[in-house]
Coordinates of C-alpha atoms and ligand atoms in Angstrom, one line a residue:
X249 CA 18.2 -10.9 -6.4
X250 CA 17.6 -9.1 -3.1
X251 CA 20.3 -6.6 -2.1
X252 CA 22.7 -7.5 0.7
X253 CA 21.9 -4.7 3.2
X254 CA 23.7 -4.4 6.5
X255 CA 23.9 -1.7 9.1
X256 CA 27.1 -0.7 10.8
X257 CA 27.9 1.7 13.6
X258 CA 30.4 3.9 11.8
X259 CA 30.8 7.3 10.2
X260 CA 29.8 6.9 6.5
X261 CA 33.1 8.4 5.3
X262 CA 35.1 5.9 7.3
X263 CA 33.6 3.0 5.3
X264 CA 35.0 1.9 1.9
X265 CA 32.7 1.4 -1.0
X266 CA 32.2 2.3 -4.7
X267 CA 29.8 5.0 -4.0
X268 CA 29.2 6.9 -0.7
X269 CA 25.8 8.7 -0.6
X270 CA 25.0 11.1 2.2
X271 CA 21.6 12.7 3.0
X272 CA 22.2 16.3 4.0
X273 CA 19.9 18.8 5.6
X274 CA 20.0 22.4 4.6
X275 CA 23.1 24.1 5.9
X276 CA 24.3 27.7 5.7
X277 CA 28.0 28.2 6.3
X278 CA 29.2 25.2 8.4
X279 CA 29.6 22.0 6.5
X280 CA 27.6 19.0 7.9
X281 CA 29.8 17.3 10.5
X282 CA 30.4 14.0 8.6
X283 CA 32.0 15.9 5.7
X284 CA 34.5 17.9 7.8
X285 CA 37.4 15.4 7.9
X286 CA 37.3 15.0 4.2
X287 CA 37.1 18.7 3.7
X288 CA 40.2 19.1 5.8
X289 CA 42.0 16.3 3.9
X290 CA 41.2 18.2 0.7
X291 CA 42.4 21.5 2.2
X292 CA 39.0 23.1 2.2
X293 CA 38.3 21.9 -1.3
X294 CA 34.9 20.5 -0.5
X295 CA 33.7 23.7 1.0
X296 CA 34.8 25.6 -2.1
X297 CA 33.2 23.1 -4.4
X298 CA 29.8 23.1 -2.6
X299 CA 29.8 26.9 -2.6
X300 CA 30.6 27.0 -6.3
X301 CA 27.9 24.5 -7.1
X302 CA 25.5 26.3 -4.7
X303 CA 24.8 23.0 -3.0
X304 CA 23.1 23.8 0.3
X305 CA 21.1 20.6 1.0
X306 CA 17.8 21.9 -0.4
X307 CA 15.3 19.2 -1.1
X308 CA 15.9 17.3 -4.4
X309 CA 19.3 19.0 -4.8
X310 CA 22.1 16.5 -5.5
X311 CA 25.8 16.6 -6.2
X312 CA 28.0 13.8 -7.4
X313 CA 31.7 14.2 -6.9
X314 CA 34.4 11.9 -8.2
X315 CA 36.9 11.2 -5.5
X316 CA 39.9 10.3 -7.7
X317 CA 41.5 8.3 -4.9
X318 CA 41.2 11.1 -2.2
X319 CA 38.2 9.7 -0.4
X320 CA 36.8 6.5 1.0
X321 CA 35.1 5.6 -2.3
X322 CA 35.2 6.3 -6.0
X323 CA 32.3 8.7 -5.8
X324 CA 30.7 10.9 -3.2
X325 CA 27.0 11.7 -3.7
X326 CA 25.3 14.4 -1.6
X327 CA 21.6 14.4 -1.6
X328 CA 19.6 17.3 -0.2
X329 CA 16.9 16.6 2.4
X330 CA 15.6 20.1 2.9
X331 CA 14.8 21.6 6.2
X332 CA 15.1 19.5 9.4
X333 CA 11.4 20.0 10.2
X334 CA 9.5 18.2 7.5
X335 CA 11.1 14.7 7.3
X336 CA 9.7 11.3 7.8
X337 CA 9.4 7.8 6.2
X338 CA 8.7 9.3 2.8
X339 CA 11.9 11.4 2.8
X340 CA 14.1 8.6 3.9
X341 CA 12.6 6.3 1.4
X342 CA 13.2 8.8 -1.4
X343 CA 16.8 9.4 -0.2
X344 CA 17.7 5.7 -0.2
X345 CA 16.0 5.2 -3.6
X346 CA 17.9 8.0 -5.1
X347 CA 21.2 6.7 -3.7
X348 CA 20.5 3.2 -5.1
X349 CA 19.5 4.5 -8.5
X350 CA 22.6 6.7 -8.8
X351 CA 24.8 3.8 -7.9
X352 CA 23.3 1.7 -10.7
X353 CA 23.6 4.6 -13.1
X354 CA 27.3 4.8 -12.0
X355 CA 27.7 1.1 -12.9
X356 CA 28.8 0.4 -9.3
X357 CA 28.1 -2.5 -7.0
X358 CA 28.7 -1.4 -3.4
X359 CA 27.0 1.6 -1.8
X360 CA 27.5 3.2 1.6
X361 CA 24.5 5.1 2.7
X362 CA 24.7 7.8 5.4
X363 CA 21.5 8.9 7.0
X364 CA 21.4 11.8 9.4
X365 CA 21.0 10.7 13.0
X366 CA 17.6 12.4 13.3
X367 CA 16.3 10.0 10.6
X368 CA 17.8 6.8 11.8
X369 CA 14.6 5.5 13.3
X370 CA 13.2 5.2 9.7
X371 CA 15.3 2.2 8.7
X372 CA 12.4 0.2 7.3
X373 CA 11.7 3.1 4.9
X374 CA 15.4 3.2 4.0
X375 CA 15.4 -0.5 3.1
X376 CA 12.2 0.0 1.1
X377 CA 13.8 2.9 -0.8
X378 CA 17.0 0.9 -1.6
X379 CA 15.1 -2.0 -3.2
X380 CA 12.7 0.3 -5.0
X381 CA 15.4 2.5 -6.3
X382 CA 17.6 -0.4 -7.5
X383 CA 14.7 -1.8 -9.5
X384 CA 15.2 -2.4 -13.3
X385 CA 13.3 -4.5 -15.7
X386 CA 16.1 -6.3 -17.6
X387 CA 14.6 -9.7 -18.1
X388 CA 14.4 -9.4 -21.9
X389 CA 17.9 -8.0 -22.4
X390 CA 20.6 -10.4 -23.7
X391 CA 24.3 -10.3 -24.2
X392 CA 25.8 -6.8 -24.3
X393 CA 22.5 -5.3 -23.6
X394 CA 22.5 -6.7 -20.0
X395 CA 23.8 -4.4 -17.3
X396 CA 27.4 -5.4 -16.5
X397 CA 27.6 -4.1 -13.0
X398 CA 24.6 -3.7 -10.7
X399 CA 24.2 -2.5 -7.1
X400 CA 24.3 -5.6 -4.9
X401 CA 25.6 -4.6 -1.5
X402 CA 24.6 -1.7 0.7
X403 CA 26.1 -0.7 4.0
X404 CA 24.0 1.7 6.0
X405 CA 26.1 3.8 8.4
X406 CA 24.3 4.4 11.7
X407 CA 25.2 5.8 15.1
X408 CA 24.3 2.9 17.3
X409 CA 25.3 -0.7 17.2
X410 CA 22.7 -2.6 15.1
X411 CA 20.5 -4.8 17.2
X412 CA 17.7 -7.2 16.5
X413 CA 15.2 -4.3 16.0
X414 CA 17.4 -2.8 13.3
X415 CA 17.8 -6.1 11.5
X416 CA 14.1 -6.6 11.6
X417 CA 13.3 -3.1 10.2
X418 CA 15.7 -3.7 7.3
X419 CA 14.3 -7.1 6.6
X420 CA 10.7 -6.0 6.6
X421 CA 11.4 -3.0 4.5
X422 CA 13.3 -5.1 2.0
X423 CA 10.5 -7.6 1.7
X424 CA 7.8 -5.0 1.3
X425 CA 9.8 -3.4 -1.5
X426 CA 10.4 -6.7 -3.2
X427 CA 6.6 -7.3 -3.1
X428 CA 6.2 -3.9 -4.9
X429 CA 8.9 -4.7 -7.3
X430 CA 7.1 -8.0 -8.1
X431 CA 4.0 -5.9 -8.9
X432 CA 6.2 -3.8 -11.2
X433 CA 7.6 -6.9 -12.9
X434 CA 4.1 -8.1 -13.6
X435 CA 3.1 -4.7 -15.0
X436 CA 6.1 -4.6 -17.2
X437 CA 5.5 -8.1 -18.7
X438 CA 4.4 -7.8 -22.3
X439 CA 0.9 -9.0 -23.2
X440 CA 2.2 -12.1 -25.1
X441 CA 4.0 -13.3 -22.0
X442 CA 1.3 -12.6 -19.4
X443 CA -2.3 -13.5 -20.5
X444 CA -5.1 -13.6 -17.9
X445 CA -4.3 -17.1 -16.9
X446 CA -0.7 -16.0 -16.3
X447 CA -1.8 -13.2 -14.1
X448 CA -4.0 -15.6 -12.1
X449 CA -1.0 -17.9 -11.8
X450 CA 1.1 -15.1 -10.4
X451 CA -1.5 -14.6 -7.7
X452 CA -1.5 -18.3 -7.0
X453 CA 2.2 -18.3 -6.5
X454 CA 2.0 -15.5 -3.9
X455 CA -0.8 -17.3 -2.1
X456 CA 1.2 -20.6 -2.1
X457 CA 4.3 -18.9 -0.8
X458 CA 2.5 -17.5 2.2
X459 CA -0.1 -20.2 2.7
X460 CA -3.0 -17.9 1.9
X461 CA -6.4 -19.2 0.9
X462 CA -7.1 -18.5 -2.8
X463 CA -10.0 -19.0 -5.1
X464 CA -9.5 -18.8 -8.9
X465 CA -12.5 -18.9 -11.1
X466 CA -12.0 -20.0 -14.7
X467 CA -14.3 -18.9 -17.5
X468 CA -16.9 -21.6 -16.8
X469 CA -17.1 -20.6 -13.2
X470 CA -17.3 -16.9 -14.1
X471 CA -20.3 -17.7 -16.3
X472 CA -21.9 -20.0 -13.7
X473 CA -21.7 -17.2 -11.1
X474 CA -23.3 -14.7 -13.4
X475 CA -20.3 -12.4 -13.9
X476 CA -21.6 -11.4 -17.3
X477 CA -19.6 -8.2 -17.7
X478 CA -16.3 -10.0 -17.1
X479 CA -17.4 -12.5 -19.7
X480 CA -18.4 -9.7 -22.2
X481 CA -15.0 -8.0 -21.9
X482 CA -13.0 -11.2 -22.4
X483 CA -15.0 -12.7 -25.3
X484 CA -12.8 -11.2 -28.1
X485 CA -9.6 -12.9 -26.8
X486 CA -8.5 -16.5 -27.3
X487 CA -7.3 -16.2 -23.7
X488 CA -10.1 -16.9 -21.3
X489 CA -10.8 -14.5 -18.4
X490 CA -10.0 -15.3 -14.8
X491 CA -11.3 -14.1 -11.4
X492 CA -9.1 -14.3 -8.3
X493 CA -9.8 -13.9 -4.6
X494 CA -6.9 -14.1 -2.1
X495 CA -7.6 -14.1 1.6
X496 CA -5.4 -13.0 4.5
X497 CA -7.4 -13.9 7.6
X498 CA -5.4 -13.6 10.9
X499 CA -6.8 -15.0 14.2
X500 CA -7.4 -11.7 15.8
X501 CA -8.7 -9.3 13.2
X502 CA -10.0 -5.8 14.1
X503 CA -11.2 -4.9 10.6
X504 CA -11.8 -6.3 7.1
X505 CA -10.3 -4.5 4.1
X506 CA -11.0 -5.5 0.6
X507 CA -8.8 -4.4 -2.4
X508 CA -9.9 -4.9 -6.0
X509 CA -7.7 -4.5 -9.1
X510 CA -8.3 -4.2 -12.8
X511 CA -6.4 -6.9 -14.6
X512 CA -6.6 -6.2 -18.4
X513 CA -3.4 -7.9 -19.6
X514 CA -3.7 -6.0 -22.9
X515 CA -6.2 -3.4 -23.9
X516 CA -6.5 -3.0 -27.7
X517 CA -9.8 -1.2 -27.2
X518 CA -11.6 -4.2 -28.7
X519 CA -14.0 -3.4 -31.6
X520 CA -13.8 0.3 -30.6
X521 CA -10.1 -0.2 -31.4
X522 CA -7.5 2.3 -30.1
X523 CA -5.2 4.3 -32.4
X524 CA -1.9 2.6 -33.1
X525 CA 0.3 5.2 -31.4
X526 CA 1.0 4.2 -27.9
X527 CA -1.2 1.1 -27.9
X528 CA 1.7 -0.9 -26.7
X529 CA 1.6 0.9 -23.3
X530 CA -1.7 -0.9 -22.7
X531 CA 0.3 -4.0 -21.7
X532 CA 0.3 -2.1 -18.3
X533 CA -3.5 -2.1 -18.1
X534 CA -3.3 -4.8 -15.4
X535 CA -1.3 -2.5 -13.0
X536 CA -4.2 -2.4 -10.6
X537 CA -4.3 -6.2 -10.4
X538 CA -0.5 -6.3 -10.0
X539 CA -0.8 -3.9 -7.1
X540 CA -3.3 -6.1 -5.4
X541 CA -1.1 -9.1 -5.8
X542 CA 2.0 -7.2 -4.5
X543 CA -0.1 -5.9 -1.6
X544 CA -1.2 -9.4 -0.5
X545 CA 2.5 -10.5 -0.6
X546 CA 3.5 -7.5 1.6
X547 CA 0.6 -8.1 4.0
X548 CA 1.5 -11.7 4.4
X549 CA 5.0 -10.6 5.4
X550 CA 3.9 -7.9 7.8
X551 CA 1.2 -10.0 9.5
X552 CA -1.1 -7.2 10.7
X553 CA -4.2 -8.0 12.8
X554 CA -6.5 -7.0 10.0
X555 CA -8.3 -9.1 7.5
X556 CA -7.2 -8.3 4.0
X557 CA -8.8 -9.6 0.8
X558 CA -7.4 -9.2 -2.6
X559 CA -9.6 -9.5 -5.7
X560 CA -8.4 -9.3 -9.3
X561 CA -10.4 -9.6 -12.4
X562 CA -8.3 -10.6 -15.4
X563 CA -9.1 -10.5 -19.1
X564 CA -7.7 -9.4 -22.4
X565 CA -9.6 -6.8 -24.5
X566 CA -9.4 -7.8 -28.1
X567 CA -11.5 -7.4 -31.3
X568 CA -12.8 -10.6 -32.8
X569 CA -16.0 -12.1 -34.3
X570 CA -17.0 -13.2 -30.8
X571 CA -16.2 -9.9 -29.2
X572 CA -18.8 -7.7 -27.4
X573 CA -19.9 -4.6 -29.4
X574 CA -21.1 -1.1 -29.0
X575 CA -24.9 -1.1 -28.7
X576 CA -24.9 -4.4 -26.9
X577 CA -26.9 -4.8 -23.7
X578 CA -25.3 -7.0 -21.0
X579 CA -26.5 -8.2 -17.6
X580 CA -24.1 -8.1 -14.6
X581 CA -23.5 -9.9 -11.3
X582 CA -25.3 -7.1 -9.6
X583 CA -28.3 -7.7 -11.8
X584 CA -28.3 -4.3 -13.5
X585 CA -28.3 -4.2 -17.3
X586 CA -25.6 -2.1 -19.0
X587 CA -25.8 -0.5 -22.5
X588 CA -22.3 -0.8 -24.1
X589 CA -21.2 2.5 -25.7
X590 CA -17.5 1.9 -26.4
X591 CA -15.7 -1.4 -26.0
X592 CA -12.6 0.5 -25.0
X593 CA -14.3 1.4 -21.7
X594 CA -13.8 -2.2 -20.6
X595 CA -12.2 -1.6 -17.2
X596 CA -15.3 -0.3 -15.5
X597 CA -17.3 -3.4 -16.7
X598 CA -14.7 -5.8 -15.3
X599 CA -14.7 -3.8 -12.0
X600 CA -18.5 -3.6 -11.8
X601 CA -18.7 -7.4 -11.4
X602 CA -15.6 -7.5 -9.2
X603 CA -17.2 -4.9 -6.9
X604 CA -20.5 -6.7 -6.8
X605 CA -18.5 -9.8 -5.6
X606 CA -16.4 -7.8 -3.2
X607 CA -19.3 -6.2 -1.4
X608 CA -20.6 -9.6 -0.4
X609 CA -17.6 -9.8 1.9
X610 CA -19.1 -7.0 4.0
X611 CA -15.9 -4.9 4.0
X612 CA -15.2 -2.2 6.5
X613 CA -13.3 -0.5 3.7
X614 CA -13.5 -1.3 0.0
X615 CA -10.8 0.0 -2.3
X616 CA -10.5 -0.6 -6.0
X617 CA -7.7 0.6 -8.2
X618 CA -7.4 0.6 -12.0
X619 CA -5.7 2.3 -15.0
X620 CA -9.2 3.3 -15.8
X621 CA -9.3 6.5 -17.8
X622 CA -7.1 8.6 -20.1
X623 CA -9.1 11.5 -18.8
X624 CA -7.5 11.1 -15.3
X625 CA -4.1 11.2 -16.9
X626 CA -5.0 14.3 -18.8
X627 CA -6.3 15.9 -15.6
X628 CA -3.4 15.0 -13.2
X629 CA -0.5 14.1 -15.5
X630 CA 1.5 10.8 -15.3
X631 CA 2.8 11.3 -11.8
X632 CA -0.3 11.5 -9.8
X633 CA -3.3 9.2 -9.3
X634 CA -6.9 10.4 -8.8
X635 CA -9.1 9.0 -6.0
X636 CA -12.8 9.2 -5.2
X637 CA -14.4 8.4 -1.9
X638 CA -18.0 7.6 -1.0
X639 CA -18.0 10.0 2.0
X640 CA -15.7 12.6 3.7
X641 CA -14.6 10.3 6.6
X642 CA -13.4 7.7 4.2
X643 CA -11.7 10.3 2.1
X644 CA -9.9 11.6 5.2
X645 CA -8.8 8.1 6.1
X646 CA -7.4 7.6 2.6
X647 CA -5.7 11.0 2.6
X648 CA -3.8 10.1 5.7
X649 CA -2.6 6.9 4.1
X650 CA -1.5 8.8 1.0
X651 CA 0.4 11.2 3.2
X652 CA 2.1 8.4 5.1
X653 CA 3.2 6.7 1.9
X654 CA 4.6 9.7 0.2
X655 CA 2.9 8.7 -3.0
X656 CA 1.1 11.4 -5.1
X657 CA -2.7 11.1 -5.2
X658 CA -5.3 13.8 -5.5
X659 CA -8.9 13.6 -4.5
X660 CA -11.4 14.2 -7.3
X661 CA -15.2 14.8 -6.8
X662 CA -18.1 12.4 -7.4
X663 CA -20.1 15.2 -9.0
X664 CA -23.8 14.3 -8.8
X665 CA -24.8 16.4 -11.8
X666 CA -22.7 14.2 -14.1
X667 CA -24.7 11.1 -13.1
X668 CA -27.4 12.1 -15.7
X669 CA -24.9 11.3 -18.5
X670 CA -25.2 7.6 -17.6
X671 CA -29.0 7.4 -18.2
X672 CA -29.8 4.9 -20.9
X673 CA -32.9 4.5 -23.0
X674 CA -32.6 0.7 -23.4
X675 CA -30.8 -0.5 -20.3
X676 CA -30.6 0.3 -16.5
X677 CA -27.4 2.3 -17.1
X678 CA -25.1 3.4 -19.8
X679 CA -21.5 2.3 -19.7
X680 CA -20.0 5.8 -20.4
X681 CA -20.9 9.5 -20.2
X682 CA -20.2 12.2 -22.8
X683 CA -16.8 13.6 -23.7
X684 CA -16.1 15.7 -20.6
X685 CA -15.5 14.6 -17.0
X686 CA -14.5 11.1 -18.2
X687 CA -12.8 10.0 -15.0
X688 CA -15.7 11.3 -12.9
X689 CA -18.4 9.5 -14.9
X690 CA -16.3 6.3 -14.8
X691 CA -16.3 6.6 -11.0
X692 CA -20.0 7.3 -10.9
X693 CA -20.6 4.2 -13.0
X694 CA -18.6 2.1 -10.5
X695 CA -20.5 3.5 -7.6
X696 CA -23.6 1.8 -9.0
X697 CA -22.1 -1.5 -8.2
X698 CA -20.9 -1.1 -4.6
X699 CA -24.4 -1.9 -3.2
X700 CA -24.5 -1.6 0.6
X701 CA -20.8 -1.0 1.0
X702 CA -20.5 2.3 2.8
X703 CA -16.8 3.0 2.8
X704 CA -15.5 2.9 -0.7
X705 CA -12.5 4.4 -2.4
X706 CA -11.8 4.2 -6.2
X707 CA -8.3 5.0 -7.4
X708 CA -7.8 5.9 -11.1
X709 CA -4.1 5.1 -11.4
X710 CA -1.9 7.4 -13.3
X711 CA -1.6 5.1 -16.3
X712 CA 1.7 3.4 -17.0
X713 CA 3.7 5.7 -14.8
X714 CA 6.6 4.3 -12.7
X715 CA 6.7 4.3 -8.9
X716 CA 9.9 6.3 -9.0
X717 CA 8.4 9.0 -11.1
X718 CA 5.4 9.0 -8.8
X719 CA 7.5 9.4 -5.8
X720 CA 9.5 12.0 -7.6
X721 CA 13.0 10.5 -7.5
X722 CA 14.0 9.5 -10.9
X723 CA 13.2 9.3 -14.5
X724 CA 13.2 5.6 -15.5
X725 CA 10.3 4.4 -17.7
X726 CA 8.5 1.3 -16.7
X727 CA 5.4 0.7 -14.8
X728 CA 3.7 1.2 -11.6
X729 CA 3.5 -0.4 -8.2
X730 CA 2.1 3.0 -7.5
X731 CA -0.5 2.7 -4.8
X732 CA 0.8 -0.3 -2.9
X733 CA 2.6 1.8 -0.2
X734 CA -0.7 3.7 0.3
X735 CA -2.7 0.6 0.5
X736 CA -0.3 -0.9 3.0
X737 CA -0.5 2.3 5.1
X738 CA -4.3 1.9 5.1
X739 CA -3.9 -1.7 6.4
X740 CA -1.5 -0.6 9.1
X741 CA -3.8 2.3 10.1
X742 CA -6.6 -0.2 10.5
X743 CA -4.4 -2.4 12.7
X744 CA -3.7 0.5 15.1
Ligands
LIG57 N1 -7.0 1.5 -20.0 C1 -7.6 2.6 -20.6 C2 -7.3 3.9 -19.9 C3 -5.9 4.5 -19.9 C4 -5.5 5.0 -21.1 C5 -5.2 4.6 -18.8 C6 -4.2 5.5 -21.2 C7 -3.9 5.1 -18.9 C8 -3.4 5.6 -20.0 C9 -9.1 2.4 -20.5 O1 -9.6 1.1 -20.7 C10 -9.7 3.2 -21.7 O2 -9.4 2.9 -22.8 N2 -10.5 4.2 -21.3 C11 -11.2 5.0 -22.3 C12 -12.6 5.3 -21.9 C13 -13.4 6.0 -22.9 C14 -13.6 5.0 -24.1 C15 -14.7 6.3 -22.3 C16 -10.4 6.3 -22.4 O3 -9.9 6.8 -21.3 O4 -10.2 6.8 -23.5
LIG58 MN1 -9.8 0.6 -22.8
LIG59 ZN1 -8.2 -0.4 -20.2

């Protein structure tokens, strides 16, 4: 259920609620103005408490104070915003998300959010943060395990009377975040509930809702088109692979952007089977595909004057008598032959065919994203994705989008000297390199399949990490959606 979010021209502490959350810039002696009346009512008690707790509004500081009947709500939460200089969409989004999450943790339903006047032009980001922060995956909890009270109503206290523009900003932000939450729902679905055909059906549902053109290739069509690597990866599963292409084509389009996602609904490793510990996390191995589906949903809502195509390749990687094996040589949609080294490096195979398809759309920018390597998680941890770009200008474009989104991503190099590791004796190219530089050699492998596409970015997503961890505002487990905000920023940049 979407939150009921309204804006009201009021001082936040004049509004009744269960929880009142206030964003506070760094202050030295003087309390922020909205807190002064309450401080007076408490005989200076607030000033004393903040001094004792050393709360000065530093970034990521927060203080939760029970009001015990003396304030406008049960609980007052102060959230530090840091210095007044470095604040934008990302900070407001994080503030709102933190407030929403704390309200849920407090088992409360109604939140009043106070945003400093300097930041009140970022209301879309505030609405995004509220929905993202309120997200929980509770679908499979029953009876007592279900949360009893959940955040459902938010009043945002602002200085001016809310007009049509304010309403629109809130609505857009909310719908963008719900698209991301839908991606997170897909990522969190266990493998038994979401096989490749289920993932394709989710894409179909989004296309139908927004009247977007969609092509879904079943196994037969995948074979007919020569997507031999997608076939190879999916062979060990009783669930057939699917290939999906969603189109958003507005009348006046300045550019064409193509996004590709890895949709492995469960990655057992196949014949090169993974160790038992942690294997269950590999239900999230379709996070890249989920991101693309969520992105298409958000794009359809925002209606930018840019053509956006979403491509997802879906398969399940399982061991079986029919499964592909190490030592195999397989053809590809591109035409190159690939020597299989390890059936657990399945993502790059799926993406190779997806990229070979995507490049035929002559994209101005081609972006793929995938939970591709454990090596990237080793390098950057679980809160940061790695990205590679085919040239500096493209990297710069992407870096700007990352900055605008507030997501954590770090550029990694396409080191040419590692390309040698992919030389094969029996085929055109080897599937994997040696032990070291695993994320880089995976990226170099993908580059072999982009053909004439000049502007390409590959994102190695930070494994099954959650959006809130990646944006640095909470600690809940659950997966991803990480990347959608950056991809949306890219789309909006292209529309400028
Ligand atoms: N989906 C995994 C990568 C992964 C693992 C992402 C853990 C996030 C967390 C991928 O298919 C895989 O298994 N990659 C192998 C490649 C190796 C066999 C060359 C890996 O990283 O170990
Ligand atoms: Mn794998
Ligand atoms: Zn995988």
